[in-house]
Coordinates of C-alpha atoms in Angstrom, one line a residue:
M1 CA 170.6 -44.8 103.3
K2 CA 167.5 -44.5 105.4
K3 CA 168.0 -43.0 108.9
T4 CA 166.0 -44.3 111.9
T5 CA 165.0 -41.9 114.8
L6 CA 162.0 -41.2 117.0
F7 CA 158.9 -43.0 115.6
V8 CA 156.6 -40.1 116.2
Y9 CA 158.4 -38.1 113.6
L10 CA 158.9 -40.9 111.1
L11 CA 157.4 -38.9 108.2
L12 CA 159.6 -35.8 108.6
V13 CA 162.8 -37.7 109.4
T14 CA 162.3 -40.1 106.5
T15 CA 161.5 -37.3 104.1
L16 CA 164.6 -35.5 105.2
S17 CA 166.7 -38.6 105.0
K18 CA 165.6 -39.2 101.5
A19 CA 167.4 -35.9 100.6
Q20 CA 170.5 -37.9 99.6
D21 CA 168.4 -39.5 96.9
I22 CA 166.9 -36.2 95.8
D23 CA 170.2 -34.4 95.5
V24 CA 171.4 -37.1 93.1
L25 CA 168.7 -35.9 90.7
L26 CA 170.7 -32.7 90.3
T27 CA 172.7 -34.6 87.7
A28 CA 169.5 -34.3 85.7
G29 CA 169.5 -30.5 86.0
V30 CA 168.6 -28.2 88.9
E31 CA 165.2 -27.4 87.4
N32 CA 164.3 -31.0 87.0
A33 CA 165.4 -31.9 90.5
E34 CA 163.3 -29.0 91.9
R35 CA 160.3 -30.0 89.8
F36 CA 160.6 -33.6 91.1
A37 CA 161.2 -32.6 94.7
N38 CA 158.2 -30.4 94.7
D39 CA 155.8 -33.2 93.6
Y40 CA 157.6 -35.8 95.8
L41 CA 157.5 -33.8 99.1
A42 CA 154.1 -32.0 98.8
S43 CA 151.8 -34.8 100.0
G44 CA 154.0 -35.6 103.0
T45 CA 154.4 -32.0 104.2
N46 CA 150.6 -31.4 103.7
G47 CA 149.7 -34.5 105.7
L48 CA 152.1 -33.3 108.4
I49 CA 150.3 -30.0 108.7
H50 CA 147.0 -31.9 109.3
S51 CA 148.6 -34.2 111.9
M52 CA 150.2 -31.4 113.8
N53 CA 146.9 -29.5 114.2
A54 CA 144.9 -32.3 115.9
N55 CA 143.8 -32.2 119.6
W56 CA 144.2 -28.5 120.2
F57 CA 141.0 -28.7 122.4
N58 CA 139.0 -31.4 124.2
T59 CA 136.0 -29.3 125.3
A60 CA 134.4 -26.0 124.5
D61 CA 134.1 -25.3 128.3
A62 CA 137.0 -22.9 129.0
K63 CA 138.8 -23.3 132.2
P64 CA 138.2 -20.7 135.0
L65 CA 141.0 -18.4 136.3
G66 CA 144.0 -20.4 137.5
A67 CA 142.8 -23.9 136.4
F68 CA 145.3 -25.8 134.3
E69 CA 145.7 -29.0 132.3
I70 CA 148.8 -30.8 131.2
S71 CA 148.4 -33.3 128.3
I72 CA 150.4 -35.9 126.5
I73 CA 149.1 -36.2 123.0
A74 CA 149.6 -38.6 120.1
N75 CA 148.2 -37.6 116.6
A76 CA 148.1 -39.4 113.3
A77 CA 147.0 -38.3 109.8
L78 CA 145.7 -41.1 107.5
I79 CA 147.3 -41.7 104.1
N80 CA 145.1 -42.8 101.2
D81 CA 146.2 -44.2 97.9
E82 CA 146.0 -41.0 95.9
Q83 CA 148.5 -39.4 98.2
K84 CA 151.1 -42.1 97.7
S85 CA 152.0 -41.3 94.1
F86 CA 152.0 -38.6 91.4
A87 CA 152.0 -38.8 87.6
M88 CA 155.5 -38.1 86.3
N89 CA 155.5 -37.0 82.6
I90 CA 158.9 -37.2 80.9
A91 CA 158.0 -34.3 78.5
D92 CA 158.0 -32.0 81.6
Y93 CA 161.6 -32.8 82.2
N94 CA 163.0 -32.3 78.7
Q95 CA 163.2 -28.5 78.2
P96 CA 164.8 -26.5 75.3
G97 CA 168.5 -25.8 75.8
Q98 CA 169.3 -28.9 77.8
D99 CA 172.4 -30.8 76.8
F100 CA 170.8 -34.1 77.7
E101 CA 167.6 -36.1 77.3
F102 CA 165.7 -37.5 80.3
A103 CA 163.8 -40.8 79.8
F104 CA 162.4 -43.7 81.8
S105 CA 164.6 -46.7 81.4
D106 CA 161.6 -48.9 80.3
G107 CA 160.8 -46.4 77.5
V108 CA 157.4 -45.2 78.6
N109 CA 156.5 -41.5 78.5
S110 CA 154.6 -41.2 81.8
K111 CA 154.0 -43.2 84.9
N112 CA 152.9 -42.9 88.5
V113 CA 155.9 -42.8 90.9
A114 CA 156.1 -42.6 94.6
T115 CA 155.7 -39.5 96.7
A116 CA 157.4 -39.3 100.2
L117 CA 154.3 -41.3 101.4
G118 CA 154.4 -44.1 98.8
E119 CA 156.8 -46.8 97.6
N120 CA 158.3 -47.7 94.2
N121 CA 158.1 -51.5 94.1
P122 CA 159.9 -52.4 91.9
G123 CA 162.2 -49.4 91.7
V124 CA 161.9 -46.8 89.0
D125 CA 165.0 -46.0 86.9
V126 CA 165.5 -43.0 84.6
D127 CA 168.3 -42.5 82.1
I128 CA 170.2 -39.2 81.4
I129 CA 171.4 -39.4 77.8
Y130 CA 174.2 -37.2 76.5
D131 CA 175.2 -36.8 72.9
D132 CA 179.0 -36.4 72.8
D133 CA 180.8 -35.3 69.7
L134 CA 183.6 -37.8 70.3
L135 CA 182.1 -40.7 72.2
G136 CA 178.6 -40.6 70.7
E137 CA 175.6 -41.3 72.9
I138 CA 176.4 -41.8 76.6
S139 CA 173.8 -42.5 79.3
E140 CA 173.8 -42.5 83.1
T141 CA 171.0 -44.3 85.1
I142 CA 169.6 -43.0 88.4
T143 CA 167.0 -44.6 90.6
L144 CA 164.1 -42.3 91.8
P145 CA 163.8 -42.1 95.5
T146 CA 161.0 -44.2 97.1
G147 CA 159.0 -43.1 100.1
I148 CA 158.0 -44.5 103.5
G149 CA 155.6 -47.0 101.8
S150 CA 153.8 -49.3 104.1
G151 CA 156.3 -48.8 106.9
T152 CA 153.9 -46.6 109.0
A153 CA 150.7 -48.6 108.3
N154 CA 149.4 -45.6 106.3
L155 CA 149.8 -43.2 109.2
L156 CA 151.7 -39.9 109.7
P157 CA 152.2 -39.9 113.5
M158 CA 153.2 -37.1 115.9
A159 CA 153.4 -36.7 119.7
F160 CA 154.0 -33.8 122.0
I161 CA 153.3 -32.2 125.3
Q162 CA 150.6 -29.5 125.7
G163 CA 149.7 -27.2 128.5
A164 CA 146.5 -25.0 129.0
V165 CA 145.6 -22.5 131.7
G166 CA 142.4 -20.5 132.3
L167 CA 142.3 -16.8 132.5
V168 CA 139.3 -14.5 133.0
K169 CA 136.0 -14.3 131.2
G170 CA 136.2 -17.6 129.3
I171 CA 139.7 -17.1 127.9
E172 CA 142.1 -20.1 127.9
V173 CA 145.7 -20.1 126.6
K174 CA 147.5 -23.2 125.3
V175 CA 151.1 -24.1 124.4
R176 CA 152.4 -27.3 122.8
F177 CA 156.0 -28.2 122.1
V178 CA 158.6 -30.7 121.3
P179 CA 162.1 -29.7 122.6
K180 CA 164.8 -29.6 120.0
I181 CA 165.9 -33.1 119.2
D182 CA 169.3 -33.9 117.6
V183 CA 169.6 -37.5 116.6
D184 CA 172.5 -38.5 114.3
D185 CA 172.2 -36.0 111.4
V186 CA 168.6 -35.0 112.0
E187 CA 167.4 -32.0 114.0
I188 CA 163.7 -31.4 114.8
G189 CA 161.8 -29.0 117.0
M190 CA 158.2 -27.9 117.3
F191 CA 156.3 -25.1 119.1
G192 CA 152.7 -24.0 119.1
A193 CA 150.4 -21.5 120.9
G194 CA 146.7 -20.9 120.9
V195 CA 143.9 -19.0 122.5
Q196 CA 140.4 -20.3 123.1
F197 CA 137.5 -18.0 123.9
E198 CA 134.2 -19.4 125.3
A199 CA 131.2 -17.2 124.2
T200 CA 128.7 -18.9 126.5
K201 CA 130.7 -17.7 129.6
W202 CA 129.3 -14.2 128.8
L203 CA 125.7 -15.3 129.0
P204 CA 123.7 -14.6 132.2
A205 CA 122.7 -18.2 132.7
D206 CA 126.0 -19.7 131.7
K207 CA 126.2 -22.2 134.6
L208 CA 122.8 -23.6 133.9
L209 CA 123.4 -24.3 130.2
P210 CA 124.1 -28.0 129.4
F211 CA 126.5 -27.0 126.6
A212 CA 129.3 -24.6 125.8
I213 CA 130.4 -22.8 122.6
S214 CA 134.0 -21.6 121.9
G215 CA 136.2 -20.3 119.3
L216 CA 139.9 -21.1 118.9
I217 CA 142.9 -19.7 117.0
A218 CA 146.2 -21.5 117.1
Y219 CA 149.6 -21.4 115.5
T220 CA 152.0 -24.3 115.1
G221 CA 155.6 -24.3 113.7
L222 CA 157.9 -27.2 113.1
N223 CA 161.5 -27.0 111.9
G224 CA 163.7 -29.8 110.7
A225 CA 167.2 -30.2 109.2
Y226 CA 169.1 -33.1 107.7
D227 CA 172.9 -33.0 107.3
L228 CA 173.9 -34.6 104.0
T229 CA 177.6 -34.5 104.5
E230 CA 178.0 -38.2 105.0
T231 CA 175.3 -39.5 102.7
S232 CA 175.2 -37.2 99.6
G233 CA 176.0 -38.8 96.3
I234 CA 177.5 -35.6 95.0
E235 CA 180.8 -33.8 95.9
G236 CA 180.5 -30.5 97.7
S237 CA 180.4 -28.9 101.1
N238 CA 178.0 -27.9 103.8
Q239 CA 175.2 -30.0 102.2
R240 CA 171.9 -30.1 104.0
L241 CA 168.2 -30.0 103.7
E242 CA 166.2 -27.6 105.9
S243 CA 162.4 -27.8 106.2
K244 CA 160.2 -25.2 107.9
T245 CA 156.5 -25.9 108.3
S246 CA 153.9 -23.5 109.8
S247 CA 150.2 -23.4 110.1
W248 CA 147.2 -21.6 111.5
L249 CA 144.0 -23.2 112.8
L250 CA 140.6 -21.4 113.2
Q251 CA 138.0 -23.5 115.0
L252 CA 134.5 -23.3 116.2
I253 CA 133.8 -25.7 119.0
A254 CA 130.7 -27.0 120.8
S255 CA 130.6 -29.5 123.7
T256 CA 128.3 -30.9 126.4
K257 CA 128.9 -30.0 130.1
M258 CA 128.3 -33.2 132.1
P259 CA 130.2 -34.4 135.2
V260 CA 132.0 -37.5 133.9
I261 CA 131.8 -38.0 130.1
N262 CA 131.4 -35.3 127.5
F263 CA 131.2 -35.1 123.8
Y264 CA 132.6 -32.3 121.6
G265 CA 132.8 -31.3 117.9
G266 CA 133.3 -28.4 115.6
L267 CA 134.2 -27.0 112.3
G268 CA 137.6 -25.6 111.5
Y269 CA 139.9 -24.2 108.9
I270 CA 143.5 -25.1 108.5
S271 CA 146.0 -22.8 106.6
G272 CA 149.6 -23.8 106.3
K273 CA 152.8 -23.7 104.3
S274 CA 155.9 -25.8 104.2
N275 CA 159.3 -24.8 102.7
S276 CA 162.2 -27.2 102.0
D277 CA 165.6 -25.8 101.0
L278 CA 168.4 -27.8 99.6
L279 CA 171.5 -25.9 100.8
G280 CA 175.3 -26.1 100.3
T281 CA 177.5 -26.5 97.3
Y282 CA 177.2 -29.4 94.8
T283 CA 179.5 -30.3 92.0
I284 CA 177.4 -31.7 89.2
S285 CA 178.7 -33.6 86.2
S286 CA 177.4 -32.7 82.8
G287 CA 178.4 -35.5 80.5
P288 CA 181.8 -37.3 80.9
F289 CA 184.1 -34.3 80.7
F290 CA 182.3 -31.3 82.2
S291 CA 181.1 -30.3 85.6
E292 CA 179.8 -27.2 87.4
T293 CA 179.3 -26.2 91.0
V294 CA 176.0 -24.9 92.2
T295 CA 175.2 -23.3 95.5
N296 CA 171.9 -23.7 97.4
P297 CA 170.3 -25.4 94.3
F298 CA 166.6 -25.0 95.0
S299 CA 163.7 -24.4 97.3
V300 CA 160.3 -26.1 97.1
S301 CA 157.1 -25.3 98.9
S302 CA 153.5 -26.5 99.4
K303 CA 150.4 -25.0 100.9
V304 CA 147.4 -26.3 102.7
S305 CA 144.0 -24.5 102.8
D306 CA 141.4 -27.0 104.0
V307 CA 138.2 -27.2 106.0
R308 CA 137.8 -29.9 108.6
A309 CA 135.1 -31.3 110.8
T310 CA 135.8 -32.7 114.3
V311 CA 134.0 -35.1 116.7
G312 CA 135.4 -36.3 120.0
F313 CA 134.8 -37.4 123.6
K314 CA 136.4 -36.6 127.0
L315 CA 136.3 -38.8 130.1
K316 CA 136.9 -37.2 133.5
L317 CA 138.1 -39.3 136.5
G318 CA 139.3 -36.8 139.1
F319 CA 142.6 -35.3 138.2
F320 CA 142.9 -37.8 135.3
R321 CA 141.2 -37.2 131.9
F322 CA 141.3 -39.1 128.7
N323 CA 140.1 -37.9 125.3
G324 CA 139.9 -39.1 121.7
E325 CA 138.9 -37.4 118.5
Y326 CA 138.6 -37.8 114.7
H327 CA 138.9 -35.2 112.0
L328 CA 137.4 -35.3 108.5
S329 CA 139.4 -33.3 105.9
K330 CA 141.6 -33.8 102.9
F331 CA 143.8 -35.8 105.3
D332 CA 141.6 -37.5 107.9
A333 CA 143.3 -37.6 111.3
F334 CA 142.7 -39.0 114.8
S335 CA 144.2 -38.2 118.1
L336 CA 144.4 -39.6 121.7
G337 CA 145.3 -37.5 124.8
V338 CA 146.0 -38.3 128.4
N339 CA 145.3 -35.2 130.5
F340 CA 146.1 -34.2 134.1
G341 CA 144.6 -31.1 135.6
F342 CA 142.8 -29.1 138.2
R343 CA 139.8 -26.8 138.0

C-alpha cells in the first residue's frame, strides 16, 4: 500500500513506502532482491541528491559582518524517460546453486521495468519456479514494484528553510534544515551547512566593481526510515527500511552587483552517496515445505559524481527578495526562493 505524506518529500516517502513490495522479492532469494533493489532505487536517490543541492546561493556578493538572510526554498529535479526504467535481464537472476528458477510470466528473457521514478503499466509479473521431488514443478507469482510514475509531473520536489549570516572578509556561513518529521510509519529529517567565500572582497577596488566572484563548499545530509511492521508481506519482526543520503557541493559563483535586480551563475561539482538498508528479520519460504529466517537481508547504495552549470536571478525589494535558478546536469533542476534579510 502506498503511503501519503508531505508533498515536498514525495520521492523519498514513496520510495520508502515501496519497501513492502521490495521485501516480497526476498522470496526470489536475498541476492536477487538486493540486485533488483539496487537498480530500482538508484535513479531516485541520485535525483534526490541533485534536488537537495539547489539554491545554496543567490549571489556571489557575500554579506558583510552581521548581515543575515532567512529563506524559504522549494527545489525540484527533473525526471527524463531514461531515468524511469532499467533493463532487467532474467539471466542475471538465475545463478548456480539456486533451488528455483526465476522467469518473466510472459516468457521473455529481458525487458525494461520501472525504477522508483517510473511506472509499470500494465504490471510486470515474474514466476518463481520450484522443482519438487513429490509434487513436481510448483510456481509462485510476484508482481514487481512500480514507481511514482506520472504522479509528480516528472519532478522530484523538496522544500526547506535556510539561513545565512555574514562574517568578516567576505565569509558567509549558511545552514538549511528540515526538522525531523514523523508521519504514520515514515520518519524524515534533513540538515545542511555551507561556507561561501568572496574573493573580490579582498581586492582594493572591491566596492567599485560591478561584479563579485565567490567559492562555496556545502554539505547536506538526509535520513529517512519506513516501518514495515504493518505492511510487509513476509513474517518477521522489527522490519524497516532505512535510507541515509549525503552529499558535498563545490561551486564557483559569479554575479552582478546592481541595486534592484541581479543575475548570477556558476560551475559546480556534486559528489554524493545514498545507502538503503533493509533491516529486521524475515521468514522466507523456499518451496512449499521449507523456510528460513534471515536478519538484515541487504544494503544497497548509489553514488553521484556530476558537474553542473547554474544560471539565476535575484530581485531585491527592501527586506524582501525573490530568486529563481536553473541547473544543467545529469538531473536538471530548478529552484525558487523567497528571502527576507538585512544588510
